[in-house]
PDB file of C-alpha atoms in Angstrom:
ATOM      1  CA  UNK A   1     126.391  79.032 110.490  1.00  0.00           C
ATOM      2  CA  UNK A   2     128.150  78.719 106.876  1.00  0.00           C
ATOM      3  CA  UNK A   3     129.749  81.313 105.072  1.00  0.00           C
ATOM      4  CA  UNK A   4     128.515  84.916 103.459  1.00  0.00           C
ATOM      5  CA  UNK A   5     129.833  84.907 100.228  1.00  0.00           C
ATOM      6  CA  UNK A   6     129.920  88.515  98.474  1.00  0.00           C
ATOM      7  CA  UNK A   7     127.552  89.261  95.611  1.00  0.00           C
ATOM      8  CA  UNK A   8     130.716  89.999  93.140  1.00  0.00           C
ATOM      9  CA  UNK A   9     131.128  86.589  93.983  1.00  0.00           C
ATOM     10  CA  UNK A  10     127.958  85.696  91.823  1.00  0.00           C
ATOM     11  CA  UNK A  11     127.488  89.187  89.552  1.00  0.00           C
ATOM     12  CA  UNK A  12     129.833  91.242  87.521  1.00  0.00           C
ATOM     13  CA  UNK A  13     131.220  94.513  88.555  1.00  0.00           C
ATOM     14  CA  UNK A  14     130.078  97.029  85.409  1.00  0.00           C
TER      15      UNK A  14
ATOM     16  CA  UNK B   1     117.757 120.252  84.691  1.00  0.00           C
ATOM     17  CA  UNK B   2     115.989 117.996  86.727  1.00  0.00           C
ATOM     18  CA  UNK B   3     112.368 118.294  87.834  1.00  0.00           C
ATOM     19  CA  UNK B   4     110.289 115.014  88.790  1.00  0.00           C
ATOM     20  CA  UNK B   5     106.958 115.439  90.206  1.00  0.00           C
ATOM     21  CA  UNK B   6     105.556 112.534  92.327  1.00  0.00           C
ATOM     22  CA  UNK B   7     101.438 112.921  93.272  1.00  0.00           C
ATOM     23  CA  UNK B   8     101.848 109.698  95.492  1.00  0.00           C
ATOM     24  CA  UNK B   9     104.738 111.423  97.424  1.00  0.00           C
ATOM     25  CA  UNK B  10     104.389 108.869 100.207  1.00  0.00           C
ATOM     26  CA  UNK B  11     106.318 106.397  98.074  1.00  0.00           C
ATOM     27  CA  UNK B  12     109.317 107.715  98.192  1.00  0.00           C
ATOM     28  CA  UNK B  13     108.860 108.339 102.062  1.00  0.00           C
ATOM     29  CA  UNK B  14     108.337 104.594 101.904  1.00  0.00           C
ATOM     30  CA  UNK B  15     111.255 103.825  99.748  1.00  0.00           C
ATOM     31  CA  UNK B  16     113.765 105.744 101.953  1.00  0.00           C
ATOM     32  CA  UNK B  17     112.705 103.789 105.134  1.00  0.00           C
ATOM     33  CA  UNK B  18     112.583 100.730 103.033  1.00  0.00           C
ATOM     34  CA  UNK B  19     116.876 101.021 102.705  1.00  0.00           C
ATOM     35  CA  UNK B  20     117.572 103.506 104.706  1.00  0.00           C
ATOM     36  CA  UNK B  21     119.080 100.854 107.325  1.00  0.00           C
ATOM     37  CA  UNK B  22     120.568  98.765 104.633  1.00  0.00           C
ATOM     38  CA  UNK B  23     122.559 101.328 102.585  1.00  0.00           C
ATOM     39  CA  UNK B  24     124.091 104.475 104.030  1.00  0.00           C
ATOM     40  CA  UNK B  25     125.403 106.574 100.989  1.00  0.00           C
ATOM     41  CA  UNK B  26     124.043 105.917  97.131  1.00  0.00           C
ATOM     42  CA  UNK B  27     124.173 107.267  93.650  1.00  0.00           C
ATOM     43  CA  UNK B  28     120.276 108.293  92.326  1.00  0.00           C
ATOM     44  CA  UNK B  29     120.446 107.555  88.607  1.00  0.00           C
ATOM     45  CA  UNK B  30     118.095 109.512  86.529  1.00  0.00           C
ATOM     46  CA  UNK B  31     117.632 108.798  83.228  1.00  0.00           C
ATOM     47  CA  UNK B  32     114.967 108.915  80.561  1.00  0.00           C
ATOM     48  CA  UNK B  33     113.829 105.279  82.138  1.00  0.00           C
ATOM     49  CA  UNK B  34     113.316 106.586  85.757  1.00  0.00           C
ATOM     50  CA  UNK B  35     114.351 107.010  88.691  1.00  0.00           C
ATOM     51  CA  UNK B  36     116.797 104.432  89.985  1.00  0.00           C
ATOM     52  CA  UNK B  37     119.087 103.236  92.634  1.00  0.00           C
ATOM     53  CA  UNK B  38     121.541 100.291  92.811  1.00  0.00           C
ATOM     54  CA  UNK B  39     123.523 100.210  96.046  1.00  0.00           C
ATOM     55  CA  UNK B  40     125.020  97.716  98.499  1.00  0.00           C
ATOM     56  CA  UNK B  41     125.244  97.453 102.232  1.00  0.00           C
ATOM     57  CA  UNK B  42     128.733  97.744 103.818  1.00  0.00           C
ATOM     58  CA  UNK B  43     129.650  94.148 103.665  1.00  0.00           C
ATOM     59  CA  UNK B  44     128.394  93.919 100.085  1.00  0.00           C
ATOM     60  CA  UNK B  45     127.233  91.064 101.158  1.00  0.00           C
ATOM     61  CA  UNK B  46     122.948  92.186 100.067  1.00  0.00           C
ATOM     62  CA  UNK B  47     122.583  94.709  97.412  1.00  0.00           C
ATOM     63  CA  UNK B  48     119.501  96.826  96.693  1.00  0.00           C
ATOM     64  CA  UNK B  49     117.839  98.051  93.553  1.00  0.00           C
ATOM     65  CA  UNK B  50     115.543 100.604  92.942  1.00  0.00           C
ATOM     66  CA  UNK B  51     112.996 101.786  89.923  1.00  0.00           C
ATOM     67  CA  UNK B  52     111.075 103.997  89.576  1.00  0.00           C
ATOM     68  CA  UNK B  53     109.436 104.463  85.964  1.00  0.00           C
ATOM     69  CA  UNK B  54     109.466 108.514  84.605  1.00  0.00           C
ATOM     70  CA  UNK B  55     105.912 106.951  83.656  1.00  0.00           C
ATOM     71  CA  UNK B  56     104.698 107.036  86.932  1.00  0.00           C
ATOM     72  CA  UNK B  57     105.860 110.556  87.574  1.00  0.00           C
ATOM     73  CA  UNK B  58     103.062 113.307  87.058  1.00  0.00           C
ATOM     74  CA  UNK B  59     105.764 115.377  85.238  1.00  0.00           C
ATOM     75  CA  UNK B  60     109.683 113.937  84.568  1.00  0.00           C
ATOM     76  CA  UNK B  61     111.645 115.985  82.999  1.00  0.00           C
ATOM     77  CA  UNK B  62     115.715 115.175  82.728  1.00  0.00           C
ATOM     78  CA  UNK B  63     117.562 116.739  80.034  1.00  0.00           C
ATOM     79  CA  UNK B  64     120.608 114.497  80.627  1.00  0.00           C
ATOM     80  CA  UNK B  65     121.429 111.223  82.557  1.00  0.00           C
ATOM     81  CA  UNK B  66     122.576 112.162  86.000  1.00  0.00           C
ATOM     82  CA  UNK B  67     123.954 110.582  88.753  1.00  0.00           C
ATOM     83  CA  UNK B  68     123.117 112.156  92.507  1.00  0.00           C
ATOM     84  CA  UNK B  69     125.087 110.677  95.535  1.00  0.00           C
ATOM     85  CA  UNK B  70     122.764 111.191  98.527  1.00  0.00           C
ATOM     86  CA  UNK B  71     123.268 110.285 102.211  1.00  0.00           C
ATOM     87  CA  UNK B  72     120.042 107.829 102.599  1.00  0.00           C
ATOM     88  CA  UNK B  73     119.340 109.118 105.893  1.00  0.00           C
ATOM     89  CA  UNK B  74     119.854 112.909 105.825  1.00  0.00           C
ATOM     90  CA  UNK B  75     117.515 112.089 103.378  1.00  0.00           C
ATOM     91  CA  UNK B  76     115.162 110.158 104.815  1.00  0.00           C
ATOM     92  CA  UNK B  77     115.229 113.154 107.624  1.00  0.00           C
ATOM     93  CA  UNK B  78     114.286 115.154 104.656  1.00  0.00           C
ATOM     94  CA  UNK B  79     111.699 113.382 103.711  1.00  0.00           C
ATOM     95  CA  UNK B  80     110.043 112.344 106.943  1.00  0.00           C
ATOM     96  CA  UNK B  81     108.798 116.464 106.756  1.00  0.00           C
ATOM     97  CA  UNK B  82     106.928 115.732 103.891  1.00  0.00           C
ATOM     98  CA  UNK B  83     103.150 114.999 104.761  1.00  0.00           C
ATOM     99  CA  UNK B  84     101.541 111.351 103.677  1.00  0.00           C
ATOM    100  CA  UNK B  85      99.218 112.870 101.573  1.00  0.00           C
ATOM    101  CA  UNK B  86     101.842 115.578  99.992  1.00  0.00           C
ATOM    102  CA  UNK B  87     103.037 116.047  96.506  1.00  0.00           C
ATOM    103  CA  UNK B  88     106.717 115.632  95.973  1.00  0.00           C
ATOM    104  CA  UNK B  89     108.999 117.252  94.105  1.00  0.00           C
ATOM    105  CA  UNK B  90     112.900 116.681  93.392  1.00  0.00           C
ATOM    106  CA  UNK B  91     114.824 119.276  91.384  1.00  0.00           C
ATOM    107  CA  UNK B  92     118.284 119.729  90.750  1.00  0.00           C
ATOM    108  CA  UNK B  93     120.158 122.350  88.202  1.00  0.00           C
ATOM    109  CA  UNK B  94     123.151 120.804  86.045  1.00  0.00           C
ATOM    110  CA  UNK B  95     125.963 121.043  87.870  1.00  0.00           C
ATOM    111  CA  UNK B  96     124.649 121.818  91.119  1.00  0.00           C
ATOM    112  CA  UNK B  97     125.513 120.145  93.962  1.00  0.00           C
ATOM    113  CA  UNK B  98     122.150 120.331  95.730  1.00  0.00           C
ATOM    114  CA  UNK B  99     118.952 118.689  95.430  1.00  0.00           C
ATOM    115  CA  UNK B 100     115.816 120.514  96.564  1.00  0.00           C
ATOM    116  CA  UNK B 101     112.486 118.533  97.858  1.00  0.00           C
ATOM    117  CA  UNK B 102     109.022 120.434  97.336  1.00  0.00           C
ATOM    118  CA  UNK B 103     106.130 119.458  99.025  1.00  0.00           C
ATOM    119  CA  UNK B 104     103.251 120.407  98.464  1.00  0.00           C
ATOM    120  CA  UNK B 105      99.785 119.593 100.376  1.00  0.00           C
ATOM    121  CA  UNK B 106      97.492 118.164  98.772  1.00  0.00           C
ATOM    122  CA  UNK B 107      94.645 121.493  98.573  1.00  0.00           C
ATOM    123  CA  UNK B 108      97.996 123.649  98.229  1.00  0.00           C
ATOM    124  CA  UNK B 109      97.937 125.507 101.034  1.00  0.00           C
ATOM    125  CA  UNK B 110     101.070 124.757 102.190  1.00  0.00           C
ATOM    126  CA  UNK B 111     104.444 124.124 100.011  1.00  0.00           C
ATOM    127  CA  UNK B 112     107.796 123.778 101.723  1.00  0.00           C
ATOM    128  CA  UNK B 113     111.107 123.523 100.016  1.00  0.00           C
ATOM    129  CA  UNK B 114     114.336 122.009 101.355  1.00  0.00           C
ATOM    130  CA  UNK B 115     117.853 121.995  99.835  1.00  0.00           C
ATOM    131  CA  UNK B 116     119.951 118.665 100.385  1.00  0.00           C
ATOM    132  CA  UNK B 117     123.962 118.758  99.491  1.00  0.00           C
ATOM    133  CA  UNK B 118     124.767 115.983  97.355  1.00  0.00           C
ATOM    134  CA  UNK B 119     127.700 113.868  97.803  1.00  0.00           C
ATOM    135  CA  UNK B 120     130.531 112.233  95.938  1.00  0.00           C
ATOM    136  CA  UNK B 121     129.493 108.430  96.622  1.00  0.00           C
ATOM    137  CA  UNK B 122     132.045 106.288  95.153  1.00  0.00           C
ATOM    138  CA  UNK B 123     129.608 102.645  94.495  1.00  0.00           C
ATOM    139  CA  UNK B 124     130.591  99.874  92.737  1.00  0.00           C
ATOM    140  CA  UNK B 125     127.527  98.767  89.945  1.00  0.00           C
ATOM    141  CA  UNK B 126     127.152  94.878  89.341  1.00  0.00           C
ATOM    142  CA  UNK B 127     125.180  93.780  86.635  1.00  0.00           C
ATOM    143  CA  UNK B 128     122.705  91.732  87.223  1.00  0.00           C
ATOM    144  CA  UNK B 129     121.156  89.272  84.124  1.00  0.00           C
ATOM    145  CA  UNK B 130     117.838  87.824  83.983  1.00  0.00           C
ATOM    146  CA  UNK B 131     117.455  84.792  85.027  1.00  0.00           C
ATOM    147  CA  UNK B 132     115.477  81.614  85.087  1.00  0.00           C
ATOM    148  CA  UNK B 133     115.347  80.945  89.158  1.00  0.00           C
ATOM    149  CA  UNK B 134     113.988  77.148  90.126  1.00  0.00           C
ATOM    150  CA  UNK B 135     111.467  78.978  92.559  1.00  0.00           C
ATOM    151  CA  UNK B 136     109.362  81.573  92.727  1.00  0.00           C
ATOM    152  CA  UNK B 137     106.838  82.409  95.755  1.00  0.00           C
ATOM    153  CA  UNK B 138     104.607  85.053  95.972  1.00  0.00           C
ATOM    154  CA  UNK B 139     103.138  85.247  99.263  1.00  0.00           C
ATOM    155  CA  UNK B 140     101.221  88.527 101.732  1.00  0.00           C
ATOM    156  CA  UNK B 141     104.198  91.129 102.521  1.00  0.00           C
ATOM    157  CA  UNK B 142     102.922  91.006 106.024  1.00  0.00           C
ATOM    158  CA  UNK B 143     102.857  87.496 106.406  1.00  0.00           C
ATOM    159  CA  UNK B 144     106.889  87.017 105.137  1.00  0.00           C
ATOM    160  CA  UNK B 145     107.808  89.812 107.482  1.00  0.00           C
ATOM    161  CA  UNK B 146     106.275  88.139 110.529  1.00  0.00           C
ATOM    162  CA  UNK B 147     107.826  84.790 109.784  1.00  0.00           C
ATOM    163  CA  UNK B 148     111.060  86.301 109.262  1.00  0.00           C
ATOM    164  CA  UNK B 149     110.743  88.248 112.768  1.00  0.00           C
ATOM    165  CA  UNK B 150     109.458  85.086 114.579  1.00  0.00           C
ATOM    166  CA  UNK B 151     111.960  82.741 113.425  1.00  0.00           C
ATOM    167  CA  UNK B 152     114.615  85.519 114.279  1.00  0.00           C
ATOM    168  CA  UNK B 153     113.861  85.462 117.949  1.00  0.00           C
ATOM    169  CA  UNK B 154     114.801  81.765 117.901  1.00  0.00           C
ATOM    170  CA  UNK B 155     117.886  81.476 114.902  1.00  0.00           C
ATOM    171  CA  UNK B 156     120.292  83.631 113.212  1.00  0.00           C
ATOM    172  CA  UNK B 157     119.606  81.776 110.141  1.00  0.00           C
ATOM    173  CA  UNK B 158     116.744  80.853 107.667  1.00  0.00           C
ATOM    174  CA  UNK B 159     116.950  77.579 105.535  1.00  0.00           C
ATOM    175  CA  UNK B 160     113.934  78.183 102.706  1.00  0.00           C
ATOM    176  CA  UNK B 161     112.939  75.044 101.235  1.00  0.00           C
ATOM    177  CA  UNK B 162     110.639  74.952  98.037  1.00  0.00           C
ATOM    178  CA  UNK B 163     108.500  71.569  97.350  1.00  0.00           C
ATOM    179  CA  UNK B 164     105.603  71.115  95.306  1.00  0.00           C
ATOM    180  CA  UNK B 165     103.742  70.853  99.043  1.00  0.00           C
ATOM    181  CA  UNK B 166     105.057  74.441  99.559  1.00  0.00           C
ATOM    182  CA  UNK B 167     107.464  76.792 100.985  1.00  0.00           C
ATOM    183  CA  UNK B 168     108.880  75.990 104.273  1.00  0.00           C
ATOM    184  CA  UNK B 169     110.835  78.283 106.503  1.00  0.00           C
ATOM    185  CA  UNK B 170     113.181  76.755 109.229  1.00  0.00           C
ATOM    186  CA  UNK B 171     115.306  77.913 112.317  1.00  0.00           C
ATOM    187  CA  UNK B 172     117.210  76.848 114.935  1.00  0.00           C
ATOM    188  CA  UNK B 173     119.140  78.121 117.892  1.00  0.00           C
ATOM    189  CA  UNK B 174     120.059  77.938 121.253  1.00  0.00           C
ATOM    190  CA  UNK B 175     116.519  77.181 122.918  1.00  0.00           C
ATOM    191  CA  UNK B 176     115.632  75.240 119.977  1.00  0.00           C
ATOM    192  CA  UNK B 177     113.717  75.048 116.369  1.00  0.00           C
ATOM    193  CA  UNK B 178     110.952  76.509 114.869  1.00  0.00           C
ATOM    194  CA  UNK B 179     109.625  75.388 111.260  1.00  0.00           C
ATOM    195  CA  UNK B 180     106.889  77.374 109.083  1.00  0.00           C
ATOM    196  CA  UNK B 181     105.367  76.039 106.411  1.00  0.00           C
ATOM    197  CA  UNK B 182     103.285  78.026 103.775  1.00  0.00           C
ATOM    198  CA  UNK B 183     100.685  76.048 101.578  1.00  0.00           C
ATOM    199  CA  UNK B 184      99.571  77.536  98.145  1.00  0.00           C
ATOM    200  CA  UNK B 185      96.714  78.916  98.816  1.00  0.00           C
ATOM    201  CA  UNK B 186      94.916  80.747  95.918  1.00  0.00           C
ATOM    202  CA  UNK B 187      91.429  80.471  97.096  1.00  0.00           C
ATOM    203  CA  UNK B 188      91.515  83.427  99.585  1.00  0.00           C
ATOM    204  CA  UNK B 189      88.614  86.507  98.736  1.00  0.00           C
ATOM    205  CA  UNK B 190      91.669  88.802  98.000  1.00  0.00           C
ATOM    206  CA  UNK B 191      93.845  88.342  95.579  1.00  0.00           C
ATOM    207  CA  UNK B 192      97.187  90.057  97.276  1.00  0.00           C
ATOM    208  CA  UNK B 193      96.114  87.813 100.698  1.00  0.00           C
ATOM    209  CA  UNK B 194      96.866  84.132  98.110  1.00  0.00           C
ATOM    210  CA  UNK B 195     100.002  81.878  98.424  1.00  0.00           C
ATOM    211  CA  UNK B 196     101.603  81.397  95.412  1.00  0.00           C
ATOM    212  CA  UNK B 197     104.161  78.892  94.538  1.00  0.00           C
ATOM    213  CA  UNK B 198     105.690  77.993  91.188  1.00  0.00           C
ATOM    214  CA  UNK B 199     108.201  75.208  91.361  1.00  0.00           C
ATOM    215  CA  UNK B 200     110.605  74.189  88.300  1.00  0.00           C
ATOM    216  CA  UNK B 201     112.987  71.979  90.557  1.00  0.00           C
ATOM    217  CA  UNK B 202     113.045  71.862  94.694  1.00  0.00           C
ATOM    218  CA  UNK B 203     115.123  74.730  95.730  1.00  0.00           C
ATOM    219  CA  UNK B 204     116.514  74.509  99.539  1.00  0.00           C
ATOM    220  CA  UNK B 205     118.329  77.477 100.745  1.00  0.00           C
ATOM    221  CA  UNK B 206     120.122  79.074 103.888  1.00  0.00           C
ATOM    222  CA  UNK B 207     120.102  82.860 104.461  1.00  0.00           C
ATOM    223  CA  UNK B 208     121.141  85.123 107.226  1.00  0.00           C
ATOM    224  CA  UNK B 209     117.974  86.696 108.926  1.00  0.00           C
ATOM    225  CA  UNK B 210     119.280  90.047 109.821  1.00  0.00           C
ATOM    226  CA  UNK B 211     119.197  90.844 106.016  1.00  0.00           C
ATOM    227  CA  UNK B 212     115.800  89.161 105.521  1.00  0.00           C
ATOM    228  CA  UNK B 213     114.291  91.527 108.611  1.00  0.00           C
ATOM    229  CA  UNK B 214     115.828  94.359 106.776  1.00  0.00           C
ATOM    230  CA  UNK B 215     114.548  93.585 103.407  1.00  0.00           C
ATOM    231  CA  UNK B 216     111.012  93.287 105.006  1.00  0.00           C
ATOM    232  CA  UNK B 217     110.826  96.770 105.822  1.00  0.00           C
ATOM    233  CA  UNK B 218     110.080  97.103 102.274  1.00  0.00           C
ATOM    234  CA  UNK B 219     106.863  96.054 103.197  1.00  0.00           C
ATOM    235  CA  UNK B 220     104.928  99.197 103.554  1.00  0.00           C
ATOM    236  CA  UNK B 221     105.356  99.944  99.609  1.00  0.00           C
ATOM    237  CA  UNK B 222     103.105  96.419  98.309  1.00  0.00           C
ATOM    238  CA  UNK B 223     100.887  94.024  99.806  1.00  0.00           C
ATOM    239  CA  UNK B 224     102.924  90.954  98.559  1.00  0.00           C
ATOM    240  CA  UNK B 225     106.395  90.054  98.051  1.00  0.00           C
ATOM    241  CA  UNK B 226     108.386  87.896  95.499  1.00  0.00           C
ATOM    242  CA  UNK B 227     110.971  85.482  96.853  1.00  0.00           C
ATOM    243  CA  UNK B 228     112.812  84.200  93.622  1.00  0.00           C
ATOM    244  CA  UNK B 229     114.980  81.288  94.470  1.00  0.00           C
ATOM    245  CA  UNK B 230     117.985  79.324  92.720  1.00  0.00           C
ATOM    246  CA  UNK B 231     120.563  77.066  94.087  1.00  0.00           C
ATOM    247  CA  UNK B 232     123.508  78.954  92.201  1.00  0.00           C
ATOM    248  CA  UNK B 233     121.804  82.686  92.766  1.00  0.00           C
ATOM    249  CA  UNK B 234     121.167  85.342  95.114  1.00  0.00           C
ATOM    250  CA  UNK B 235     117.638  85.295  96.211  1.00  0.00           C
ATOM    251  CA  UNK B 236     115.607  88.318  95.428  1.00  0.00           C
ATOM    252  CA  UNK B 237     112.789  89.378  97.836  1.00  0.00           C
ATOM    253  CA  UNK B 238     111.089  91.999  95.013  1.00  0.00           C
ATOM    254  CA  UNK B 239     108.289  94.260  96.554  1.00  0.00           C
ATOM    255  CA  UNK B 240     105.857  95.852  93.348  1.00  0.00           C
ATOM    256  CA  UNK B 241     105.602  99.936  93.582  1.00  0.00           C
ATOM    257  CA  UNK B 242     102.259  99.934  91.792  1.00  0.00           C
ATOM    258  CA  UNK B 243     102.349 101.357  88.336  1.00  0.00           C
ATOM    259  CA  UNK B 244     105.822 102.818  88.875  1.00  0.00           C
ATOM    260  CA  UNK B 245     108.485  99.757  89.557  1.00  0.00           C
ATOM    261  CA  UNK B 246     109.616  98.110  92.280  1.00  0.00           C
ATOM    262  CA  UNK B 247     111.860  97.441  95.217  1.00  0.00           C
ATOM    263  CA  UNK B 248     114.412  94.292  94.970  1.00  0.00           C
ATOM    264  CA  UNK B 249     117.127  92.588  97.365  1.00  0.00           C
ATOM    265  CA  UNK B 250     119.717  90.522  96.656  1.00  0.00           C
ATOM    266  CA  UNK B 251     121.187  88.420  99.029  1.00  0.00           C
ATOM    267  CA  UNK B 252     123.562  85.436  98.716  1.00  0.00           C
ATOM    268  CA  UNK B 253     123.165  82.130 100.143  1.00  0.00           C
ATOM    269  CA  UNK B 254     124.609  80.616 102.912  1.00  0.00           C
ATOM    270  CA  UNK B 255     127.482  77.748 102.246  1.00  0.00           C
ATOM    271  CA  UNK B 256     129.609  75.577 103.822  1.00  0.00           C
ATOM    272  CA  UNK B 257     133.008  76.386 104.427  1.00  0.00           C
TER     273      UNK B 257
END
C-alpha cells in the first residue's frame, strides 16, 4: 500500500 | 484578558467535530489575527490548521498573544451544550488556567457558562509556505465526502489523478476496483453545486482514505471543498468558514518503499 511519510518530512519544524 | 464573542456560535460547534477525531490535545493561538489552531494527529502523519479571523468575531478583544492547550473533546463535550442558534463566548483571564464558554440564546433568555481547565499541550509547529500546487479542484463538500466513503468500503487507498478531462478518484481491494471520475462542470444553477478544475501539469496521487474520511467531516462548515494537489506536497483538502477563515488538512502522499 506504499509508505506514510511524516509531514516534517516535507515542512519545517518552527 | 481574553473575550471573543462569536454570533454564529454553531461554527465553532462545527469546527470541534470537524477535528475532534483527528487531534486529541492542541494549543488555541490567539492573537490580534484570530483565532487559530495548528495541530497534528498522533502519527503526525496529517496535520490540521485552523483560522479564524478576530474580523469575524462580533467583539475580539486579546490584550496579549496567548496560547490555550485544550483537550479537543472535553471540549467538544463543552460545546455540544451550546444551542445551534446560540451566541458564543470564550473568555479567559491572564494567567488563568481556565477557559469559560458563554452561551447565550439567541432572544437571551437563557445564558449558561462553563469553565474548562486548560492543559499544558506540548505540539510541535511546522511551517508551512505558500505554494504553487500543479492542481487545484474545487468540487460540492458533499459530493467529495461520499466518494471518499464509497471508495472506502472497497480500498484502503485513494490514487487522485488530475487531467485536463478531470479529476478521477480510484480504489482497489480485495473484492475489487471502483473508479470515479468528476467532469468540470460549471454550468450547474448554483454556484457552490459546480466542478471546478484548474490544471498547471497532470498531478496523480495516492492517499490513505482513513485520513480523507476524517478530513470530510469538515464538511458541515462550507458547501465546497479545495483539494490542492502537487507531486512533491502534502495535499490540502481546505473547507471556507464564510467571512471568518477556514479549515485545512494536510496529508502526505503515498510512496513506494
Amino acid at each position: 500500500e506504499g509508505f506514510q511519510p511524516l509531514l516534517k518530512n516535507y515542512y519545517n519544524s518552527i | 484578558m481574553l473575550e471573543l464573542r462569536l454570533v454564529q456560535g454553531s461554527l465553532l460547534k462545527k469546527v470541534l467535530e470537524a477535528i475532534k477525531d483527528l487531534v486529541t490535545d492542541a494549543n488555541f493561538d490567539c492573537s490580534a489575527t484570530g483565532f487559530s489552531l495548528q495541530a497534528m494527529d498522533s502519527s503526525h502523519v496529517a496535520l490540521v490548521s485552523l483560522l479564524l479571523r478576530s474580523e469575524g468575531f462580533e467583539h475580539y478583544r486579546c490584550d496579549r498573544n496567548i496560547s490555550m492547550g485544550m483537550n479537543l473533546n472535553n471540549m467538544a463535550k463543552m460545546l455540544k451544550c451550546a444551542g445551534n442558534d446560540d451566541i458564543i463566548t470564550l473568555k479567559a483571564d491572564d494567567g488563568s488556567d481556565t477557559v469559560t464558554f458563554m452561551f447565550e440564546s439567541p432572544t437571551q433568555d437563557k445564558i449558561s457558562d462553563f469553565e474548562m481547565k486548560l492543559m499544558d499541550v506540548d505540539s510541535e509547529h511546522l511551517g508551512i509556505p505558500e505554494a504553487e500546487y500543479h492542481a487545484i479542484v474545487r468540487m460540492p463538500s458533499t459530493e467529495f465526502a461520499r466518494i471518499c466513503k464509497d471508495l472506502s468500503s472497497i480500498g484502503d487507498t485513494v490514487v487522485i489523478s488530475v487531467t485536463k478531462e478531470g479529476v478521477k478518484f480510484s480504489t482497489s481491494g480485495d473484492i475489487g476496483t471502483a473508479n470515479v471520475v468528476c467532469r468540470q462542470n460549471t454550468t450547474v444553477d448554483k454556484p457552490e453545486d459546480a466542478t471546478i478544475v484548474e490544471m498547471n501539469e497532470p498531478v496523480s496521487l495516492t492517499f490513505a482514505l482513513r485520513y480523507f474520511n476524517s478530513f470530510t467531516k469538515g464538511t458541515p462548515l462550507s458547501n465546497t471543498v479545495t483539494i490542492s494537489l502537487s507531486s512533491e506536497l502534502p495535499v490540502v483538502v481546505e473547507y471556507k468558514i464564510a467571512e471568518m477563515g477556514h479549515l485545512r488538512f494536510y496529508l502526505a502522499p503515498k510512496i513506494e518503499e
